[in-house]
CSV table of C-alpha atoms and ligand atoms in Angstrom, one decimal:
chain,number,residue,atom,x,y,z
A,3,MET,CA,7.4,101.1,-178.5
A,4,LYS,CA,9.5,97.7,-177.3
A,5,ILE,CA,13.0,98.5,-176.6
A,6,ASN,CA,15.0,95.1,-176.4
A,7,TYR,CA,18.3,95.4,-173.7
A,8,ILE,CA,20.2,92.6,-174.6
A,9,GLU,CA,22.5,91.9,-171.5
A,10,GLN,CA,26.2,90.9,-172.5
A,11,GLN,CA,30.0,90.3,-171.0
A,12,CYS,CA,32.6,91.9,-172.7
A,13,LYS,CA,36.2,91.6,-173.1
A,14,SER,CA,37.5,94.8,-173.2
A,15,VAL,CA,36.2,98.2,-172.3
A,16,LEU,CA,38.9,101.2,-173.2
A,17,HIS,CA,38.7,101.3,-176.9
A,18,LYS,CA,41.4,104.0,-178.9
A,19,ILE,CA,40.2,106.6,-180.4
A,20,SER,CA,42.0,106.8,-183.5
A,21,LYS,CA,40.3,109.6,-185.6
A,22,SER,CA,39.3,112.6,-183.8
A,23,ASN,CA,39.2,116.2,-184.0
A,24,LEU,CA,39.1,116.4,-180.2
A,25,PRO,CA,42.0,115.7,-177.7
A,26,PHE,CA,40.6,112.5,-176.5
A,27,LYS,CA,43.0,109.4,-177.2
A,28,TRP,CA,40.8,106.6,-175.4
A,29,GLY,CA,36.8,106.0,-175.1
A,30,VAL,CA,34.5,104.1,-172.9
A,31,ASN,CA,30.8,102.8,-173.7
A,32,PRO,CA,28.6,100.8,-171.2
A,33,PHE,CA,25.7,100.6,-173.6
A,34,ARG,CA,25.6,100.2,-177.7
A,35,GLY,CA,22.5,101.8,-179.3
A,36,CYS,CA,20.7,104.6,-177.7
A,37,LEU,CA,17.0,105.1,-177.1
A,38,HIS,CA,17.4,108.9,-177.3
A,39,SER,CA,17.3,108.3,-181.2
A,40,CYS,CA,18.7,111.2,-182.4
A,41,ILE,CA,18.3,111.6,-186.3
A,42,TYR,CA,21.6,112.3,-187.1
A,43,CYS,CA,23.5,110.2,-184.8
A,44,PHE,CA,26.7,109.4,-186.2
A,45,ALA,CA,26.7,106.2,-184.1
A,46,ARG,CA,24.2,104.5,-186.0
A,47,TYR,CA,26.7,102.5,-188.3
A,48,THR,CA,27.6,100.5,-185.1
A,49,HIS,CA,24.9,98.5,-185.0
A,50,SER,CA,25.4,97.0,-188.8
A,51,TYR,CA,28.4,95.2,-187.1
A,52,LEU,CA,25.9,93.2,-185.3
A,53,ASP,CA,23.9,92.4,-188.1
A,54,LEU,CA,21.2,95.0,-186.8
A,55,ASP,CA,19.6,97.6,-188.7
A,56,PRO,CA,21.2,100.9,-187.9
A,57,SER,CA,18.1,103.2,-188.7
A,58,LYS,CA,15.5,101.4,-186.3
A,59,ASP,CA,17.2,99.0,-184.2
A,60,PHE,CA,19.8,101.4,-183.2
A,61,GLU,CA,17.2,103.1,-181.0
A,62,THR,CA,15.5,99.9,-179.9
A,63,THR,CA,17.9,97.3,-179.4
A,64,ILE,CA,20.4,98.3,-176.8
A,65,ILE,CA,23.4,96.2,-176.0
A,66,VAL,CA,24.3,96.3,-172.2
A,67,LYS,CA,27.7,95.9,-171.2
A,68,MET,CA,27.2,94.5,-167.7
A,69,ASN,CA,30.3,93.6,-166.5
A,70,SER,CA,32.4,96.8,-168.2
A,71,PRO,CA,32.9,98.1,-164.7
A,72,GLN,CA,34.6,95.2,-163.8
A,73,ILE,CA,36.4,95.0,-166.9
A,74,LEU,CA,37.6,98.4,-166.8
A,75,ARG,CA,39.1,97.8,-163.3
A,76,LYS,CA,41.2,95.2,-164.9
A,77,GLU,CA,42.6,97.9,-167.6
A,78,LEU,CA,43.2,100.9,-165.3
A,79,SER,CA,45.2,98.6,-163.0
A,80,LYS,CA,47.4,97.6,-165.8
A,81,PRO,CA,51.1,98.9,-165.0
A,82,LYS,CA,51.0,100.0,-168.6
A,83,TRP,CA,48.1,102.1,-168.3
A,84,LYS,CA,49.7,105.8,-168.5
A,85,LYS,CA,46.5,107.5,-167.4
A,86,GLU,CA,45.7,109.1,-171.0
A,87,PHE,CA,42.7,110.8,-171.5
A,88,VAL,CA,39.5,108.9,-171.5
A,89,ILE,CA,35.9,110.2,-172.7
A,90,LEU,CA,33.1,108.2,-171.2
A,91,GLY,CA,30.5,108.4,-174.2
A,92,SER,CA,32.9,108.5,-177.1
A,93,VAL,CA,29.9,106.4,-179.0
A,94,CYS,CA,26.7,106.0,-177.5
A,95,ASP,CA,25.2,108.3,-174.6
A,96,PRO,CA,26.4,107.0,-171.3
A,97,TYR,CA,23.1,108.6,-169.5
A,98,GLN,CA,20.3,107.1,-171.8
A,99,PRO,CA,17.1,105.5,-170.0
A,100,ALA,CA,19.0,102.1,-169.8
A,101,GLU,CA,21.5,103.6,-167.1
A,102,LYS,CA,18.6,104.4,-164.8
A,103,LYS,CA,18.0,100.8,-164.4
A,104,TYR,CA,21.7,99.3,-165.0
A,105,GLN,CA,24.0,101.8,-163.4
A,106,LEU,CA,26.9,100.8,-165.0
A,107,THR,CA,27.9,104.5,-165.8
A,108,ARG,CA,27.8,105.2,-161.9
A,109,GLU,CA,30.2,102.2,-161.6
A,110,ILE,CA,32.4,103.1,-163.8
A,111,LEU,CA,32.9,106.6,-162.4
A,112,LYS,CA,34.0,105.0,-159.1
A,113,VAL,CA,36.6,102.8,-161.4
A,114,PHE,CA,37.9,106.0,-162.6
A,115,ARG,CA,38.0,107.7,-159.1
A,116,GLN,CA,39.7,104.7,-157.7
A,117,TYR,CA,42.8,105.1,-160.2
A,118,ARG,CA,42.5,109.2,-160.4
A,119,SER,CA,42.5,108.6,-164.1
A,120,PRO,CA,41.4,112.0,-165.7
A,121,LEU,CA,38.0,111.8,-167.3
A,122,THR,CA,35.4,113.6,-169.4
A,123,ILE,CA,32.0,112.7,-169.5
A,124,ALA,CA,29.7,113.3,-172.8
A,125,THR,CA,25.9,113.0,-172.3
A,126,LYS,CA,22.8,114.9,-173.6
A,127,SER,CA,20.9,113.9,-170.3
A,128,ASP,CA,19.9,115.5,-166.9
A,129,LEU,CA,20.4,111.9,-165.5
A,130,ILE,CA,24.0,112.8,-164.9
A,131,THR,CA,22.8,115.1,-161.8
A,132,ARG,CA,21.8,111.9,-160.3
A,133,ASP,CA,26.3,111.4,-159.7
A,134,ILE,CA,26.5,114.9,-158.5
A,135,ASP,CA,27.8,113.2,-155.3
A,136,ILE,CA,30.5,111.2,-156.7
A,137,LEU,CA,31.7,113.7,-159.6
A,138,SER,CA,32.4,116.5,-156.8
A,139,GLU,CA,34.1,113.9,-154.9
A,140,MET,CA,36.2,113.1,-157.7
A,141,SER,CA,36.7,116.8,-158.8
A,142,GLN,CA,38.5,117.5,-155.3
A,143,GLU,CA,41.0,114.8,-156.3
A,144,MET,CA,41.5,114.3,-159.7
A,145,PHE,CA,40.9,115.7,-163.3
A,146,VAL,CA,37.1,115.6,-164.1
A,147,ASN,CA,34.8,117.5,-166.4
A,148,ILE,CA,31.3,116.9,-168.4
A,149,VAL,CA,30.3,117.7,-171.8
A,150,MET,CA,27.0,118.6,-172.5
A,151,SER,CA,25.6,118.4,-176.2
A,152,VAL,CA,23.0,121.0,-176.8
A,153,SER,CA,21.6,121.9,-180.2
A,154,SER,CA,18.8,123.8,-180.6
A,155,ILE,CA,16.8,126.8,-178.6
A,156,SER,CA,13.5,125.8,-180.4
A,157,PRO,CA,11.8,123.0,-178.8
A,158,LYS,CA,10.3,122.1,-182.1
A,159,ALA,CA,13.4,122.0,-183.7
A,160,ALA,CA,14.9,119.9,-180.8
A,161,LYS,CA,12.2,117.3,-180.5
A,162,LYS,CA,12.5,116.6,-184.5
A,163,LEU,CA,16.1,116.2,-184.2
A,164,GLU,CA,16.2,114.2,-180.9
A,165,PRO,CA,13.0,112.9,-180.1
A,166,ARG,CA,13.7,110.9,-177.0
A,167,ALA,CA,16.6,112.9,-175.5
A,168,PRO,CA,15.5,115.3,-172.7
A,169,SER,CA,14.7,118.8,-173.8
A,170,THR,CA,16.7,121.7,-174.2
A,171,VAL,CA,15.5,123.1,-171.0
A,172,ARG,CA,16.3,119.9,-168.8
A,173,ARG,CA,19.5,119.9,-170.2
A,174,LEU,CA,20.3,123.7,-169.3
A,175,GLN,CA,18.8,123.2,-165.9
A,176,ALA,CA,21.5,120.1,-165.7
A,177,ILE,CA,24.3,122.5,-166.8
A,178,SER,CA,23.5,125.0,-163.7
A,179,LYS,CA,23.1,122.2,-161.1
A,180,LEU,CA,26.5,120.7,-161.9
A,181,ARG,CA,28.1,124.4,-162.1
A,182,ASP,CA,26.7,125.2,-158.7
A,183,ALA,CA,28.4,121.7,-157.1
A,184,GLY,CA,31.6,123.6,-158.7
A,185,LEU,CA,32.1,121.3,-161.7
A,186,LYS,CA,33.5,122.1,-165.0
A,187,VAL,CA,30.8,121.9,-167.7
A,188,GLY,CA,31.6,122.6,-171.4
A,189,ILE,CA,29.1,122.7,-174.3
A,190,LEU,CA,28.9,120.5,-177.2
A,191,LEU,CA,26.7,123.3,-179.1
A,192,MET,CA,26.1,120.7,-182.2
A,193,PRO,CA,25.0,119.9,-184.5
A,194,VAL,CA,23.9,123.1,-186.4
A,195,VAL,CA,21.4,121.9,-188.6
A,196,PRO,CA,21.2,123.7,-191.8
A,197,PHE,CA,17.3,125.5,-192.7
A,198,ILE,CA,16.1,123.9,-189.4
A,199,ASN,CA,17.8,125.2,-186.4
A,200,ASP,CA,20.6,127.6,-188.0
A,201,SER,CA,19.3,131.0,-188.0
A,202,ASP,CA,21.9,133.4,-186.5
A,203,GLY,CA,19.2,134.4,-184.3
A,204,GLU,CA,18.7,130.9,-183.0
A,205,ILE,CA,22.4,130.4,-182.7
A,206,GLU,CA,22.9,133.5,-180.5
A,207,SER,CA,19.9,132.8,-178.4
A,208,LEU,CA,21.5,129.3,-177.6
A,209,PHE,CA,24.7,130.9,-177.0
A,210,GLU,CA,23.3,133.3,-174.4
A,211,ALA,CA,21.1,130.3,-172.7
A,212,ILE,CA,24.0,128.1,-171.9
A,213,ALA,CA,26.3,131.3,-171.0
A,214,ASN,CA,23.4,132.7,-168.4
A,215,ALA,CA,23.8,128.5,-167.3
A,216,GLY,CA,27.0,128.9,-166.4
A,217,ALA,CA,29.0,126.9,-168.8
A,218,ASN,CA,32.8,127.0,-169.1
A,219,PHE,CA,33.3,126.6,-172.5
A,220,VAL,CA,31.7,125.7,-175.9
A,221,ILE,CA,32.4,123.4,-179.1
A,222,PRO,CA,30.3,124.1,-181.8
A,223,GLY,CA,29.7,122.0,-184.7
A,224,ILE,CA,27.8,121.9,-188.1
A,225,LEU,CA,25.5,118.7,-189.3
A,226,TYR,CA,27.9,116.0,-190.8
A,227,LEU,CA,26.5,113.2,-192.4
A,228,GLN,CA,27.9,109.9,-193.9
A,229,GLY,CA,27.3,106.4,-194.5
A,230,ALA,CA,24.3,105.1,-192.2
A,231,SER,CA,23.4,108.3,-190.7
A,232,LYS,CA,23.5,110.0,-193.9
A,233,ASN,CA,20.6,107.9,-195.1
A,234,ARG,CA,18.6,108.1,-192.0
A,235,PHE,CA,18.9,111.9,-192.1
A,236,PHE,CA,17.8,112.1,-195.7
A,237,ASP,CA,14.4,109.6,-195.1
A,238,PHE,CA,13.9,112.2,-192.2
A,239,ILE,CA,14.1,115.2,-194.4
A,240,LYS,CA,12.0,113.4,-196.9
A,241,GLU,CA,9.1,112.6,-194.2
A,242,GLU,CA,9.3,115.7,-192.0
A,243,PHE,CA,10.7,118.4,-194.4
A,244,PRO,CA,9.8,117.4,-197.8
A,245,GLU,CA,10.4,120.9,-199.0
A,246,LEU,CA,14.1,121.0,-198.0
A,247,GLU,CA,14.7,117.5,-199.8
A,248,SER,CA,16.3,119.1,-203.1
A,249,LYS,CA,18.4,121.5,-200.8
A,250,TYR,CA,19.9,119.0,-198.8
A,251,LYS,CA,20.6,117.0,-202.1
A,252,GLN,CA,22.6,119.8,-203.0
A,253,PHE,CA,24.1,121.0,-199.5
A,254,TYR,CA,25.1,117.2,-198.6
A,255,SER,CA,26.4,116.0,-201.7
A,256,THR,CA,29.6,115.4,-200.0
A,257,ARG,CA,29.8,115.2,-196.0
A,258,SER,CA,29.6,118.6,-195.1
A,259,PRO,CA,27.7,121.8,-196.3
A,260,PRO,CA,29.4,124.0,-199.0
A,261,LYS,CA,32.4,125.7,-197.9
A,262,TYR,CA,30.9,129.4,-197.9
A,263,TYR,CA,28.1,128.1,-195.6
A,264,ARG,CA,30.7,126.6,-192.9
A,265,THR,CA,33.1,129.7,-193.2
A,266,LYS,CA,29.7,132.0,-192.4
A,267,LYS,CA,28.9,130.2,-189.6
A,268,GLN,CA,32.5,129.7,-188.1
A,269,LEU,CA,32.7,133.5,-188.0
A,270,LEU,CA,29.3,133.8,-185.9
A,271,PHE,CA,30.8,131.0,-183.4
A,272,ARG,CA,34.1,133.0,-183.2
A,273,THR,CA,32.0,136.2,-182.6
A,274,LEU,CA,29.7,134.8,-180.1
A,275,ILE,CA,32.5,132.4,-178.1
A,276,LYS,CA,34.3,135.9,-177.5
A,277,LYS,CA,31.1,137.9,-176.8
A,278,TYR,CA,29.6,135.5,-174.3
A,279,GLN,CA,33.5,134.5,-173.0
A,280,LEU,CA,32.9,130.8,-173.7
A,281,ASP,CA,36.5,130.3,-174.7
A,282,ASP,CA,38.0,128.4,-172.0
A,283,TYR,CA,38.6,125.5,-174.0
A,284,ASN,CA,41.8,124.2,-172.3
A,285,THR,CA,39.7,123.2,-169.5
A,286,LEU,CA,38.7,120.2,-171.3
A,287,LYS,CA,42.3,118.9,-170.6
A,288,PRO,CA,44.1,117.8,-167.9
A,289,GLU,CA,47.2,119.9,-167.0
A,290,ASN,CA,49.6,116.9,-167.8
A,291,GLN,CA,48.3,116.6,-171.4
A,292,SER,CA,50.9,118.1,-173.5
A,293,GLU,CA,48.7,119.1,-176.4
A,294,GLN,CA,47.2,122.5,-175.5
A,295,LEU,CA,44.3,122.8,-178.1
A,296,THR,CA,42.5,126.4,-178.4
A,297,ILE,CA,39.0,126.8,-179.9
A,298,GLU,CA,41.0,128.6,-182.7
A,299,HIS,CA,43.2,125.3,-183.2
A,300,TRP,CA,39.9,123.0,-183.1
A,301,LEU,CA,37.8,125.3,-185.5
A,302,LYS,CA,40.9,124.9,-188.0
A,303,LYS,CA,41.0,121.4,-187.5
A,304,GLU,CA,37.5,120.9,-188.1
A,305,GLY,CA,37.7,122.7,-191.2
A,306,LYS,CA,40.5,120.0,-192.5
A,307,GLY,CA,38.3,118.4,-194.7
A,308,ASP,CA,37.2,121.4,-196.5
A,309,LYS,CA,36.3,120.9,-200.2
B,404,SF4,S1,22.4,110.8,-177.7
B,404,SF4,FE1,24.3,110.5,-178.5
B,404,SF4,S2,24.4,108.6,-178.8
B,404,SF4,FE2,22.5,108.7,-178.4
B,404,SF4,S3,21.4,108.7,-180.1
B,404,SF4,FE3,21.9,111.0,-179.6
B,404,SF4,S4,23.9,111.3,-180.8
B,404,SF4,FE4,23.6,109.5,-180.8
């Protein structure tokens, strides 16, 4: 598969997150597009703004923001910057394979460290362990934590859903390494995908695995589909799981599965969060942030769009 890396200069890096169930006010993304190619990826629509195809081009044409560390330094140095909560990787994975070559994420970490600006890093990649040295230094001086996204205990399901992302085993090993280095690591246990990785047994095994790896907290979530991501996912179901096509049409007539399904899974999540003691969601937030979210609060917010 041929990958096009398009190197560009950007004018700004920090972007405001207006609609989010999570407590992040700002996002940073050194790359646009993502080679990990997760079928359900919500960020696919961003390629249509570039007149590129959100299905194929999103996975093969990666925009590299070459000057992002320098522009971020200018933005964080402004007196008006109030050190609000930032997530690195709000749209596209900052540790996707392009980072091996460009090392922009590593430079961006140094900028956050220079300004002691609180940071969460979201990724699916064990490449983050490359930066344990700088992350450890940061954690001595400022608020920093990591959220690793993990969806499936079954290697087969993970390979189908996230074809070019590191395996679940590699991610679990990365979580252990980060925890051994004293870093806070939370898990985005998502998406739970109806009929593919969603049996109660599989979900519990995944909770057990992340608890054994030492994760501090978990935020679970069920597959949500809209726009370009929905089209891509429906094509995938047609190709890979044709027997599920009519079920999916019923289940996703709106953006989420039916309420009875969500309620049942949320009950399971709550039970498992308690059982495996993974409820320390407040470690996600720097102490100086006023809003104190809890898992219960977050799950309630997640269900806000209930039909
Ligand atoms: S790792 Fe994240 S950004 Fe990359 S394809 Fe998967 S969901 Fe999208």
